[in-house]
CSV table of C-alpha atoms and ligand atoms in Angstrom, one decimal:
chain,number,residue,atom,x,y,z
Y,1,MET,CA,15.5,-10.1,17.7
Y,2,ASN,CA,13.2,-8.2,15.6
Y,3,ARG,CA,12.6,-4.6,14.7
Y,4,LEU,CA,9.7,-3.3,12.7
Y,5,MET,CA,10.7,-3.0,9.1
Y,6,PHE,CA,8.7,-3.0,6.0
Y,7,ARG,CA,9.2,-3.2,2.3
Y,8,ARG,CA,9.4,0.0,0.5
Y,9,ARG,CA,6.6,0.6,-1.8
Y,10,ALA,CA,6.7,2.3,-5.1
Y,11,LEU,CA,5.9,6.0,-5.2
Y,12,ILE,CA,2.9,6.8,-7.1
Y,13,ALA,CA,2.3,10.4,-7.8
Y,14,TRP,CA,-0.7,11.8,-9.3
Y,15,ILE,CA,-2.2,15.2,-9.9
Y,16,ALA,CA,-5.9,15.7,-9.3
Y,17,LEU,CA,-7.8,18.8,-9.9
Y,18,VAL,CA,-10.8,18.6,-7.7
Y,19,ALA,CA,-14.1,20.3,-7.8
Y,20,ILE,CA,-14.5,23.3,-5.6
Y,21,SER,CA,-16.5,22.5,-2.6
Y,22,VAL,CA,-15.8,25.3,-0.3
Y,23,MET,CA,-18.9,27.3,-0.4
Y,24,PRO,CA,-19.2,30.5,1.6
Y,25,PHE,CA,-22.7,30.4,2.9
Y,26,THR,CA,-23.3,33.8,4.2
Y,27,ALA,CA,-21.0,36.5,5.2
Y,28,LEU,CA,-21.5,35.8,8.9
Y,29,ALA,CA,-21.7,32.0,9.0
Y,30,GLN,CA,-18.7,29.8,9.1
Y,31,THR,CA,-17.7,28.2,5.8
Y,32,GLN,CA,-19.5,25.0,5.0
Y,33,ILE,CA,-17.3,22.2,3.8
Y,34,LYS,CA,-18.4,19.0,2.1
Y,35,TYR,CA,-16.7,15.7,1.4
Y,36,HIS,CA,-15.4,15.0,-2.1
Y,37,SER,CA,-16.5,11.8,-3.8
Y,38,ASN,CA,-14.7,8.8,-2.5
Y,39,LYS,CA,-14.7,5.2,-3.7
Y,40,PHE,CA,-13.1,4.0,-0.5
Y,41,SER,CA,-14.6,3.2,2.8
Y,42,PRO,CA,-13.5,4.8,6.0
Y,43,GLN,CA,-12.0,1.3,6.9
Y,44,ASP,CA,-9.9,1.6,3.8
Y,45,ASP,CA,-8.5,4.9,5.1
Y,46,VAL,CA,-7.6,3.1,8.3
Y,47,LYS,CA,-5.9,0.2,6.6
Y,48,LEU,CA,-4.0,2.4,4.2
Y,49,GLY,CA,-2.9,4.8,6.9
Y,50,ARG,CA,-1.7,2.0,9.0
Y,51,GLN,CA,0.5,0.6,6.2
Y,52,ALA,CA,1.9,4.0,5.5
Y,53,ALA,CA,2.6,4.6,9.2
Y,54,GLN,CA,4.6,1.4,9.4
Y,55,GLU,CA,6.6,2.5,6.5
Y,56,ALA,CA,7.0,6.0,7.9
Y,57,GLU,CA,8.3,4.6,11.2
Y,58,SER,CA,10.9,2.5,9.5
Y,59,GLN,CA,12.3,5.7,7.9
Y,60,PHE,CA,11.8,8.5,10.3
Y,61,PRO,CA,13.5,8.5,13.7
Y,62,LEU,CA,10.9,8.9,16.4
Y,63,LEU,CA,11.7,11.0,19.4
Y,64,ARG,CA,11.8,8.6,22.3
Y,65,ASP,CA,10.5,10.9,25.0
Y,66,GLU,CA,7.3,9.9,26.5
Y,67,THR,CA,6.8,13.3,28.2
Y,68,VAL,CA,6.9,15.1,24.9
Y,69,ARG,CA,4.9,12.5,23.1
Y,70,SER,CA,2.1,12.4,25.6
Y,71,TYR,CA,1.9,16.2,25.7
Y,72,VAL,CA,1.5,16.3,21.9
Y,73,GLU,CA,-1.0,13.5,22.2
Y,74,SER,CA,-3.0,15.6,24.7
Y,75,VAL,CA,-3.2,18.5,22.3
Y,76,GLY,CA,-4.1,16.2,19.5
Y,77,ARG,CA,-6.9,14.6,21.6
Y,78,ARG,CA,-8.4,18.0,22.3
Y,79,LEU,CA,-8.5,18.8,18.6
Y,80,VAL,CA,-9.9,15.4,17.7
Y,81,ALA,CA,-12.7,15.9,20.2
Y,82,SER,CA,-13.5,19.2,18.4
Y,83,ILE,CA,-13.9,17.9,14.9
Y,84,PRO,CA,-17.4,18.7,13.8
Y,85,SER,CA,-19.7,15.6,14.1
Y,86,GLU,CA,-20.2,15.3,10.4
Y,87,PHE,CA,-16.5,14.8,9.9
Y,88,GLN,CA,-16.0,12.3,12.8
Y,89,HIS,CA,-15.4,8.7,11.9
Y,90,PRO,CA,-15.7,6.1,14.7
Y,91,GLU,CA,-13.4,3.8,12.7
Y,92,PHE,CA,-10.5,6.2,12.7
Y,93,GLN,CA,-7.7,5.7,15.2
Y,94,TYR,CA,-6.0,9.0,15.8
Y,95,TYR,CA,-2.6,8.9,17.4
Y,96,PHE,CA,0.3,11.3,17.6
Y,97,LYS,CA,4.1,10.7,17.5
Y,98,VAL,CA,7.0,13.1,17.4
Y,99,VAL,CA,9.7,12.8,14.8
Y,100,ASN,CA,13.2,13.8,15.8
Y,101,ALA,CA,13.8,16.1,12.9
Y,102,SER,CA,14.5,19.8,12.9
Y,103,ASP,CA,12.3,20.9,9.9
Y,104,ILE,CA,9.1,22.7,10.7
Y,105,ASN,CA,6.8,20.0,9.5
Y,106,ALA,CA,4.0,17.7,10.4
Y,107,PHE,CA,2.1,15.1,8.4
Y,108,ALA,CA,-1.0,13.0,8.9
Y,109,LEU,CA,-2.0,9.7,7.3
Y,110,PRO,CA,-5.4,8.5,6.3
Y,111,GLY,CA,-7.4,7.1,9.2
Y,112,GLY,CA,-5.5,8.9,11.9
Y,113,PRO,CA,-1.8,8.5,12.4
Y,114,MET,CA,0.0,11.9,12.8
Y,115,TYR,CA,3.6,12.7,13.0
Y,116,VAL,CA,4.8,16.1,14.3
Y,117,ASN,CA,8.4,17.1,13.8
Y,118,ARG,CA,10.3,18.2,16.9
Y,119,GLY,CA,11.4,21.3,14.9
Y,120,MET,CA,7.8,22.4,14.6
Y,121,ILE,CA,7.3,22.2,18.3
Y,122,GLU,CA,10.5,24.2,18.9
Y,123,ALA,CA,9.7,26.8,16.3
Y,124,ALA,CA,6.1,27.6,17.3
Y,125,HIS,CA,5.7,30.7,19.5
Y,126,THR,CA,2.7,29.3,21.3
Y,127,GLU,CA,0.8,26.1,21.8
Y,128,GLY,CA,-1.8,27.6,19.5
Y,129,GLU,CA,0.6,27.8,16.6
Y,130,MET,CA,1.6,24.2,17.1
Y,131,ALA,CA,-2.1,23.2,17.5
Y,132,GLY,CA,-2.8,25.1,14.3
Y,133,VAL,CA,-0.5,22.9,12.2
Y,134,MET,CA,-2.0,19.8,13.8
Y,135,ALA,CA,-5.6,21.0,13.2
Y,136,HIS,CA,-4.8,21.6,9.5
Y,137,GLU,CA,-3.4,18.0,9.2
Y,138,LEU,CA,-6.3,16.5,11.2
Y,139,SER,CA,-8.6,18.2,8.7
Y,140,HIS,CA,-7.0,16.5,5.8
Y,141,VAL,CA,-7.7,13.2,7.6
Y,142,ALA,CA,-11.2,14.0,8.7
Y,143,LEU,CA,-12.1,15.1,5.2
Y,144,ARG,CA,-10.6,11.9,3.9
Y,145,HIS,CA,-8.5,13.8,1.4
Y,146,GLY,CA,-6.0,11.0,0.8
Y,147,THR,CA,-8.6,8.5,-0.5
Y,148,ALA,CA,-10.6,11.3,-2.2
Y,149,GLN,CA,-7.5,12.2,-4.2
Y,150,ALA,CA,-6.9,8.5,-5.0
Y,151,THR,CA,-10.5,8.2,-6.2
Y,152,LYS,CA,-9.7,10.9,-8.7
Y,153,GLY,CA,-6.5,9.2,-9.7
Y,154,GLN,CA,-8.1,5.9,-10.3
Y,155,LYS,CA,-10.4,7.2,-12.8
Y,156,TYR,CA,-7.5,7.7,-15.1
Y,157,GLY,CA,-5.9,4.5,-14.3
Y,158,VAL,CA,-2.9,6.2,-12.9
Y,159,LEU,CA,-3.0,4.4,-9.7
Y,160,ALA,CA,-1.2,1.1,-9.8
Y,161,GLY,CA,-1.5,0.6,-6.1
Y,162,ILE,CA,-3.0,2.5,-3.3
Y,163,ALA,CA,-0.6,1.6,-0.6
Y,164,GLY,CA,1.3,4.8,-1.0
Y,165,ILE,CA,-1.6,7.1,-0.2
Y,166,ALA,CA,-0.5,9.3,2.5
Y,167,GLY,CA,-0.9,12.6,4.1
Y,168,THR,CA,0.6,15.9,3.2
Y,169,ILE,CA,3.3,18.1,4.2
Y,170,PHE,CA,2.6,21.3,6.0
Y,171,GLY,CA,5.5,23.3,4.7
Y,172,GLY,CA,8.7,24.6,5.9
Y,173,PRO,CA,12.4,24.9,4.9
Y,174,GLY,CA,14.0,22.1,3.1
Y,175,VAL,CA,10.9,20.7,1.7
Y,176,GLY,CA,12.1,20.8,-1.8
Y,177,GLN,CA,14.9,18.5,-1.0
Y,178,LEU,CA,12.4,15.9,0.1
Y,179,ALA,CA,10.7,15.5,-3.2
Y,180,GLN,CA,12.6,12.3,-3.7
Y,181,ALA,CA,12.0,8.8,-2.6
Y,182,PRO,CA,11.7,7.3,0.0
Y,183,PHE,CA,10.2,10.2,1.9
Y,184,ALA,CA,8.3,11.5,-1.1
Y,185,VAL,CA,5.5,8.9,-0.5
Y,186,TYR,CA,4.4,10.9,2.5
Y,187,LEU,CA,4.6,14.2,0.8
Y,188,LEU,CA,1.9,14.0,-1.8
Y,189,LYS,CA,0.7,17.4,-2.7
Y,190,PHE,CA,-3.0,18.1,-2.3
Y,191,SER,CA,-4.7,20.6,-4.6
Y,192,ARG,CA,-5.2,24.2,-3.6
Y,193,GLU,CA,-8.8,23.5,-2.8
Y,194,TYR,CA,-8.0,20.7,-0.5
Y,195,GLU,CA,-5.4,22.9,1.3
Y,196,THR,CA,-7.9,25.7,1.6
Y,197,GLU,CA,-10.5,23.3,3.1
Y,198,ALA,CA,-7.9,22.0,5.6
Y,199,ASP,CA,-7.1,25.6,6.6
Y,200,VAL,CA,-10.8,26.5,7.0
Y,201,LEU,CA,-11.8,23.3,8.8
Y,202,GLY,CA,-8.6,23.6,10.8
Y,203,ALA,CA,-9.6,27.1,12.0
Y,204,GLN,CA,-13.0,25.8,12.9
Y,205,ILE,CA,-11.6,22.9,15.0
Y,206,MET,CA,-9.2,25.4,16.7
Y,207,ALA,CA,-12.0,27.6,17.8
Y,208,ARG,CA,-14.0,24.7,19.1
Y,209,ALA,CA,-11.0,23.5,21.0
Y,210,GLY,CA,-10.5,26.8,22.7
Y,211,TYR,CA,-7.6,28.0,20.5
Y,212,ASP,CA,-7.5,31.3,18.6
Y,213,PRO,CA,-7.8,30.2,15.0
Y,214,ARG,CA,-5.6,33.1,14.0
Y,215,ASP,CA,-2.7,31.1,15.5
Y,216,LEU,CA,-2.9,28.8,12.5
Y,217,ALA,CA,-2.3,31.8,10.3
Y,218,ASN,CA,0.4,33.1,12.6
Y,219,MET,CA,2.3,29.9,12.2
Y,220,PHE,CA,2.7,30.7,8.5
Y,221,ARG,CA,4.5,33.9,9.6
Y,222,THR,CA,6.6,31.9,12.0
Y,223,ILE,CA,7.6,29.5,9.2
Y,224,GLU,CA,8.3,32.3,6.8
Y,225,GLN,CA,10.5,34.0,9.4
Y,226,GLN,CA,12.5,30.9,10.0
Y,227,GLY,CA,12.5,29.6,6.4
Y,228,GLY,CA,13.7,32.7,4.6
Y,229,GLY,CA,10.5,34.1,3.0
Y,230,GLY,CA,8.7,30.8,2.9
Y,231,GLY,CA,10.8,29.5,0.1
Y,232,GLY,CA,10.4,26.0,1.3
Y,233,PHE,CA,6.8,25.8,0.5
Y,234,LEU,CA,5.8,23.5,-2.2
Y,235,SER,CA,5.3,25.5,-5.4
Y,236,ASP,CA,1.6,24.7,-5.9
Y,237,HIS,CA,0.5,25.5,-2.3
Y,238,PRO,CA,-1.5,28.6,-1.9
Y,239,SER,CA,1.0,31.3,-1.0
Y,240,PRO,CA,1.2,31.8,2.8
Y,241,SER,CA,-0.1,35.3,2.5
Y,242,ASP,CA,-3.2,34.1,0.8
Y,243,ARG,CA,-3.7,31.5,3.4
Y,244,TYR,CA,-3.0,33.9,6.2
Y,245,ALA,CA,-5.8,36.2,4.9
Y,246,ARG,CA,-8.2,33.3,4.3
Y,247,ILE,CA,-7.8,31.9,7.8
Y,248,ASN,CA,-8.1,35.3,9.4
Y,249,ARG,CA,-11.3,36.0,7.4
Y,250,GLU,CA,-12.7,32.7,8.7
Y,251,ALA,CA,-11.6,33.5,12.2
Y,252,GLN,CA,-13.8,36.6,12.2
Y,253,GLN,CA,-16.8,34.3,11.9
Y,254,LEU,CA,-15.8,31.9,14.6
Y,255,HIS,CA,-16.4,32.0,18.3
Y,256,VAL,CA,-13.5,30.7,20.4
Y,257,ASN,CA,-14.8,28.3,23.0
Y,258,ALA,CA,-12.9,29.8,25.9
Y,259,ALA,CA,-14.1,27.0,28.3
Y,260,ASN,CA,-11.7,24.6,26.5
Y,261,ARG,CA,-8.7,26.8,27.0
Y,262,GLY,CA,-5.8,24.9,28.5
Y,263,ASP,CA,-2.7,25.6,30.5
Y,264,THR,CA,-0.1,27.3,28.2
Y,265,ARG,CA,2.8,26.9,30.6
Y,266,GLU,CA,3.0,23.3,29.7
Y,267,PHE,CA,4.1,24.3,26.2
Y,268,ALA,CA,7.0,26.4,27.5
Y,269,ARG,CA,8.1,23.5,29.6
Y,270,ILE,CA,8.1,21.1,26.7
Y,271,GLN,CA,10.1,23.5,24.5
Y,272,GLU,CA,12.6,23.9,27.2
Y,273,ARG,CA,13.0,20.2,27.5
Y,274,LEU,CA,13.5,19.8,23.8
Y,275,ARG,CA,16.1,22.6,23.7
Y,276,SER,CA,18.2,20.7,26.3
Y,277,TYR,CA,18.6,17.9,23.8
Y,278,GLN,CA,21.2,17.6,21.1
Y,279,ARG,CA,20.2,19.2,17.8
Y,280,ALA,CA,17.8,17.2,15.8
Y,281,PRO,CA,18.9,16.2,12.3
Y,282,THR,CA,17.2,17.8,9.3
Y,283,MET,CA,15.0,15.6,7.1
Y,284,ALA,CA,17.6,16.0,4.4
Y,285,GLU,CA,20.3,14.7,6.7
Y,286,ILE,CA,18.1,11.7,7.6
Y,287,GLN,CA,17.4,11.1,4.0
Y,288,ARG,CA,21.1,11.3,3.1
Y,289,SER,CA,22.0,8.7,5.7
Y,290,GLY,CA,19.1,6.7,4.5
Y,291,GLN,CA,20.4,6.8,0.9
Y,292,ARG,CA,23.8,5.6,2.0
Y,293,TYR,CA,22.3,2.7,3.9
Y,294,PRO,CA,18.7,2.7,2.9
Y,295,VAL,CA,16.3,1.0,5.3
Y,296,GLY,CA,15.3,-2.3,3.7
Y,297,GLU,CA,18.4,-2.6,1.7
Y,298,THR,CA,21.8,-3.9,2.4
Y,299,THR,CA,25.0,-2.1,1.9
Y,300,GLY,CA,28.5,-3.0,0.9
Y,301,ASN,CA,29.3,-4.3,-2.5
Y,302,ASN,CA,25.8,-4.8,-3.5
Y,303,PRO,CA,23.9,-1.7,-2.5
Y,304,ASN,CA,20.9,-2.5,-4.7
Y,305,ASN,CA,20.2,-5.8,-3.0
Y,306,ASN,CA,16.8,-6.0,-1.6
Y,307,TYR,CA,16.5,-6.8,2.0
Y,308,PRO,CA,15.6,-10.5,1.8
Y,309,ASN,CA,11.9,-11.3,2.0
Y,310,ASN,CA,12.5,-14.7,3.5
Y,311,PRO,CA,13.3,-15.4,7.2
Y,312,PRO,CA,16.9,-15.6,8.2
Y,313,THR,CA,18.3,-19.2,8.1
Y,314,GLY,CA,20.4,-18.6,11.1
Y,315,ARG,CA,23.2,-20.5,9.4
Y,316,VAL,CA,26.2,-18.2,9.4
Y,317,ALA,CA,29.9,-18.2,9.1
Y,318,TYR,CA,32.2,-17.8,12.2
Y,319,PRO,CA,33.0,-14.2,12.9
Y,320,SER,CA,36.2,-13.3,11.0
Y,321,SER,CA,39.2,-12.6,13.1
Y,322,ARG,CA,39.9,-9.6,10.9
Y,323,TYR,CA,38.1,-6.4,11.9
Y,324,GLU,CA,37.1,-3.4,10.0
Y,325,SER,CA,36.5,0.1,11.5
Y,326,TYR,CA,33.2,1.8,11.1
Y,327,SER,CA,32.1,5.3,11.9
Y,328,ILE,CA,28.4,5.5,12.8
Y,329,PHE,CA,25.9,8.2,14.0
Y,330,ASN,CA,27.5,10.9,12.0
Y,331,GLY,CA,31.0,10.1,13.3
Y,332,GLY,CA,29.9,10.2,16.9
Y,333,VAL,CA,30.8,6.5,17.4
Y,334,GLN,CA,33.7,4.4,16.1
Y,335,VAL,CA,33.5,0.6,16.3
Y,336,SER,CA,35.4,-2.4,14.9
Y,337,ILE,CA,33.4,-5.2,13.3
Y,338,PRO,CA,34.4,-8.6,11.9
Y,339,ASN,CA,35.1,-8.0,8.2
Y,340,ASN,CA,32.6,-10.7,7.1
Y,341,TRP,CA,29.7,-8.8,8.6
Y,342,ARG,CA,27.7,-6.0,7.0
Y,343,GLN,CA,26.0,-2.9,8.2
Y,344,ILE,CA,22.2,-2.5,8.1
Y,345,ASN,CA,20.4,0.7,9.2
Y,346,ASP,CA,17.2,0.0,10.9
Y,347,SER,CA,14.9,2.8,12.0
Y,348,GLY,CA,17.3,4.7,14.2
Y,349,SER,CA,19.6,1.9,15.1
Y,350,VAL,CA,22.5,0.3,13.3
Y,351,TRP,CA,23.0,-3.4,13.0
Y,352,PHE,CA,26.1,-5.4,12.0
Y,353,VAL,CA,25.3,-8.9,11.0
Y,354,PRO,CA,26.8,-11.9,9.2
Y,355,GLU,CA,25.2,-13.2,6.0
Y,356,GLY,CA,22.3,-15.5,6.8
Y,357,ALA,CA,21.5,-13.8,10.1
Y,358,TYR,CA,18.9,-11.4,8.9
Y,359,GLY,CA,15.6,-11.4,7.0
Y,360,GLN,CA,12.0,-10.9,7.3
Y,361,TYR,CA,9.4,-12.9,9.3
Y,362,ASN,CA,5.7,-11.8,9.5
Y,363,GLY,CA,6.6,-8.5,8.0
Y,364,GLN,CA,9.2,-7.8,10.6
Y,365,ALA,CA,13.0,-7.7,10.3
Y,366,VAL,CA,14.5,-10.5,12.3
Y,367,PHE,CA,18.1,-10.9,13.3
Y,368,THR,CA,19.6,-14.2,14.6
Y,369,HIS,CA,23.2,-13.1,15.1
Y,370,GLY,CA,24.8,-9.7,15.3
Y,371,ALA,CA,25.4,-6.5,17.2
Y,372,SER,CA,23.4,-3.3,17.0
Y,373,PHE,CA,23.9,0.2,18.4
Y,374,GLY,CA,21.4,2.9,19.1
Y,375,VAL,CA,20.7,6.0,21.2
Y,376,ALA,CA,17.6,6.2,23.3
Y,377,GLN,CA,15.9,9.2,24.8
Y,378,THR,CA,14.9,8.1,28.3
Y,379,ASN,CA,13.1,9.9,31.1
Y,380,SER,CA,15.7,9.0,33.7
Y,381,ARG,CA,19.2,10.3,34.0
Y,382,ASN,CA,20.0,7.4,36.2
Y,383,LEU,CA,21.9,4.7,34.2
Y,384,GLN,CA,20.2,1.7,35.7
Y,385,SER,CA,16.6,3.0,35.5
Y,386,ALA,CA,17.2,4.4,32.0
Y,387,THR,CA,18.5,0.9,31.0
Y,388,GLN,CA,15.4,-0.6,32.6
Y,389,ASP,CA,13.2,1.7,30.4
Y,390,LEU,CA,15.1,0.5,27.3
Y,391,ILE,CA,14.6,-3.1,28.2
Y,392,ASN,CA,10.9,-2.6,28.9
Y,393,ASN,CA,10.7,-1.0,25.5
Y,394,LEU,CA,12.4,-4.0,23.9
Y,395,ALA,CA,10.1,-6.4,25.7
Y,396,GLN,CA,7.0,-4.6,24.3
Y,397,GLY,CA,7.7,-6.1,20.9
Y,398,ASN,CA,9.1,-9.4,22.0
Y,399,ASN,CA,6.8,-11.5,24.1
Y,400,ASN,CA,9.4,-14.2,24.8
Y,401,LEU,CA,12.1,-11.8,26.1
Y,402,ARG,CA,13.1,-12.5,29.7
Y,403,THR,CA,15.7,-11.0,31.9
Y,404,SER,CA,18.1,-13.6,33.2
Y,405,GLY,CA,20.3,-12.1,35.9
Y,406,GLY,CA,20.8,-8.6,37.2
Y,407,TYR,CA,23.0,-5.8,36.1
Y,408,GLN,CA,26.8,-6.0,36.1
Y,409,ARG,CA,29.1,-3.1,36.0
Y,410,THR,CA,31.4,-2.8,33.0
Y,411,THR,CA,32.9,0.0,30.9
Y,412,MET,CA,32.3,1.1,27.4
Y,413,SER,CA,34.6,3.7,25.7
Y,414,GLY,CA,36.2,4.3,29.1
Y,415,ARG,CA,32.9,5.2,30.8
Y,416,ASN,CA,30.7,3.5,33.3
Y,417,ALA,CA,28.4,1.0,31.7
Y,418,LEU,CA,25.9,-1.7,32.6
Y,419,PHE,CA,25.8,-5.2,31.2
Y,420,THR,CA,22.7,-7.4,31.4
Y,421,THR,CA,21.7,-10.6,29.7
Y,422,LEU,CA,18.3,-11.5,28.4
Y,423,SER,CA,16.9,-14.7,26.9
Y,424,ASN,CA,14.6,-14.8,24.0
Y,425,ILE,CA,13.1,-17.3,21.5
Y,426,ASN,CA,14.0,-16.2,18.0
Y,427,GLU,CA,10.9,-15.2,16.1
Y,428,ALA,CA,12.0,-16.8,12.9
Y,429,THR,CA,14.0,-19.9,13.9
Y,430,GLY,CA,12.3,-20.7,17.1
Y,431,ARG,CA,15.7,-21.2,18.7
Y,432,PRO,CA,16.5,-19.9,22.2
Y,433,GLU,CA,18.9,-17.0,22.0
Y,434,THR,CA,20.9,-14.8,24.3
Y,435,VAL,CA,20.6,-11.1,24.1
Y,436,ARG,CA,23.3,-9.0,25.7
Y,437,VAL,CA,22.5,-5.3,26.4
Y,438,ILE,CA,25.3,-2.9,27.3
Y,439,THR,CA,24.4,0.7,28.1
Y,440,THR,CA,26.2,3.9,29.0
Y,441,GLN,CA,25.3,7.5,29.0
Y,442,LEU,CA,26.2,10.3,26.6
Y,443,ARG,CA,27.1,13.7,27.9
Y,444,ASN,CA,23.7,15.0,27.0
Y,445,GLY,CA,22.0,12.4,29.2
Y,446,GLN,CA,20.8,10.1,26.4
Y,447,LEU,CA,21.4,6.4,26.7
Y,448,PHE,CA,23.8,4.8,24.3
Y,449,TYR,CA,23.4,1.0,23.9
Y,450,MET,CA,24.9,-2.0,22.2
Y,451,ILE,CA,22.7,-5.1,21.8
Y,452,ALA,CA,24.4,-8.3,20.8
Y,453,VAL,CA,22.4,-11.4,19.9
Y,454,ALA,CA,23.3,-15.0,19.1
Y,455,PRO,CA,21.8,-18.5,19.6
Y,456,GLN,CA,22.3,-19.7,23.2
Y,457,ASN,CA,24.6,-22.6,22.2
Y,458,GLU,CA,26.9,-20.6,19.8
Y,459,ARG,CA,29.5,-19.5,22.3
Y,460,ASN,CA,32.0,-18.6,19.5
Y,461,PHE,CA,30.2,-15.3,19.1
Y,462,GLU,CA,31.1,-14.3,22.7
Y,463,SER,CA,34.6,-13.2,22.0
Y,464,ALA,CA,33.6,-11.3,18.8
Y,465,PHE,CA,31.0,-9.4,20.9
Y,466,GLN,CA,33.7,-8.7,23.5
Y,467,THR,CA,36.1,-7.4,20.9
Y,468,ILE,CA,33.4,-5.2,19.4
Y,469,LEU,CA,32.5,-3.8,22.9
Y,470,ASN,CA,36.2,-3.1,23.6
Y,471,SER,CA,36.5,-1.2,20.3
Y,472,VAL,CA,33.7,1.2,20.9
Y,473,ARG,CA,34.8,4.9,20.9
Y,474,ILE,CA,32.2,7.5,21.7
Y,475,ASN,CA,33.1,11.1,20.8
Y,476,ASP,CA,30.2,13.2,22.1
U,501,ZN,ZN1,-2.3,20.6,3.9
């Protein structure tokens, strides 16, 4: 079984003071913006952004809700189509994902990937306010600010590697707590000029897309209201009141393309949907759990061990008959695990594996033996069709995964559960393996799953998996 997982890269921070290139043309024309000098090609932006996106997705829990994601994507597409032609890059691949975090934030990476926090969608008063944050972030990407900033840094030899180039944070409560690795790599601060440019171009994109550009300014108010006077803003950002005034000044020069105006009821429906879910964790909470069991690192006696770069050997000890109790998902689940296994957190799910059963292959984390637990947001409240969604999802990343048999009824933590068996060819060892999937529903309708994997011919793991399953206690 594999899950995407990538090595953590060193954080490189640099400070660049850039030349002013926002030049008010005339009082009645929209502000003209120019590119900053840039040593990199647009293809470099795409490549760097893709690397950073893989890293981001190994650290941030994505909201697994296709309805919400595709809604955010549709707003994003509308904005992308409204980027002025001089800032459009055919190479760029814009896409939009939702991070299940409560902070009012969004960030975009060079070349197109954008991540919008669930908290931002919930906090916005209107679709326009949400779109404003997205337009601001898109503008950093379209203006190629990440690589422009890196160009400056390179002049001074500060830049040891450019893999860490990333987007920027929009603002919001709790930001200060994030100025630590591993999240910090995404939170590079842009200069005041870059921020102003992103506000101005963002306002222009808004107007072309049929949004009132003043909604971008209004979002600062919304963030201030919810963040206690805007204290979360990074210290060198232009103060929200400055930005508020600057955007409103620009808005006076813009004509809103009313023909592009969309259906605003959709936004209310999406907010309602999000509010029915369990509270999202804050970035700080995600980070704390990440520090305890950092992605890419093992835990236990040797917390600083790097996740092995080599593929798993698949040669492992028998599961110990002594079990140790673990509390996972912030105490929501208790489970007993053989005491010769260790816990590894892997982008939203938790694995328990014996030594030798995990490693990397083609840049992906691969497991040969072990059990993992996770929670999935599915569209269906019907257990079987929700389980089928989960399996379809697994199959997307594993071409050799096949179902072998239907669903059987079982129980997990005293509730109705489904059990199904899949076969797979292990990516690293090439050996056939059996993947057992057990699912049940949480009170909020989310799907809780256990996935257990071992080579087909190693039956001695069966009883360990059964003991683990029997031990699961869900307190939701
Ligand atoms: Zn910005």
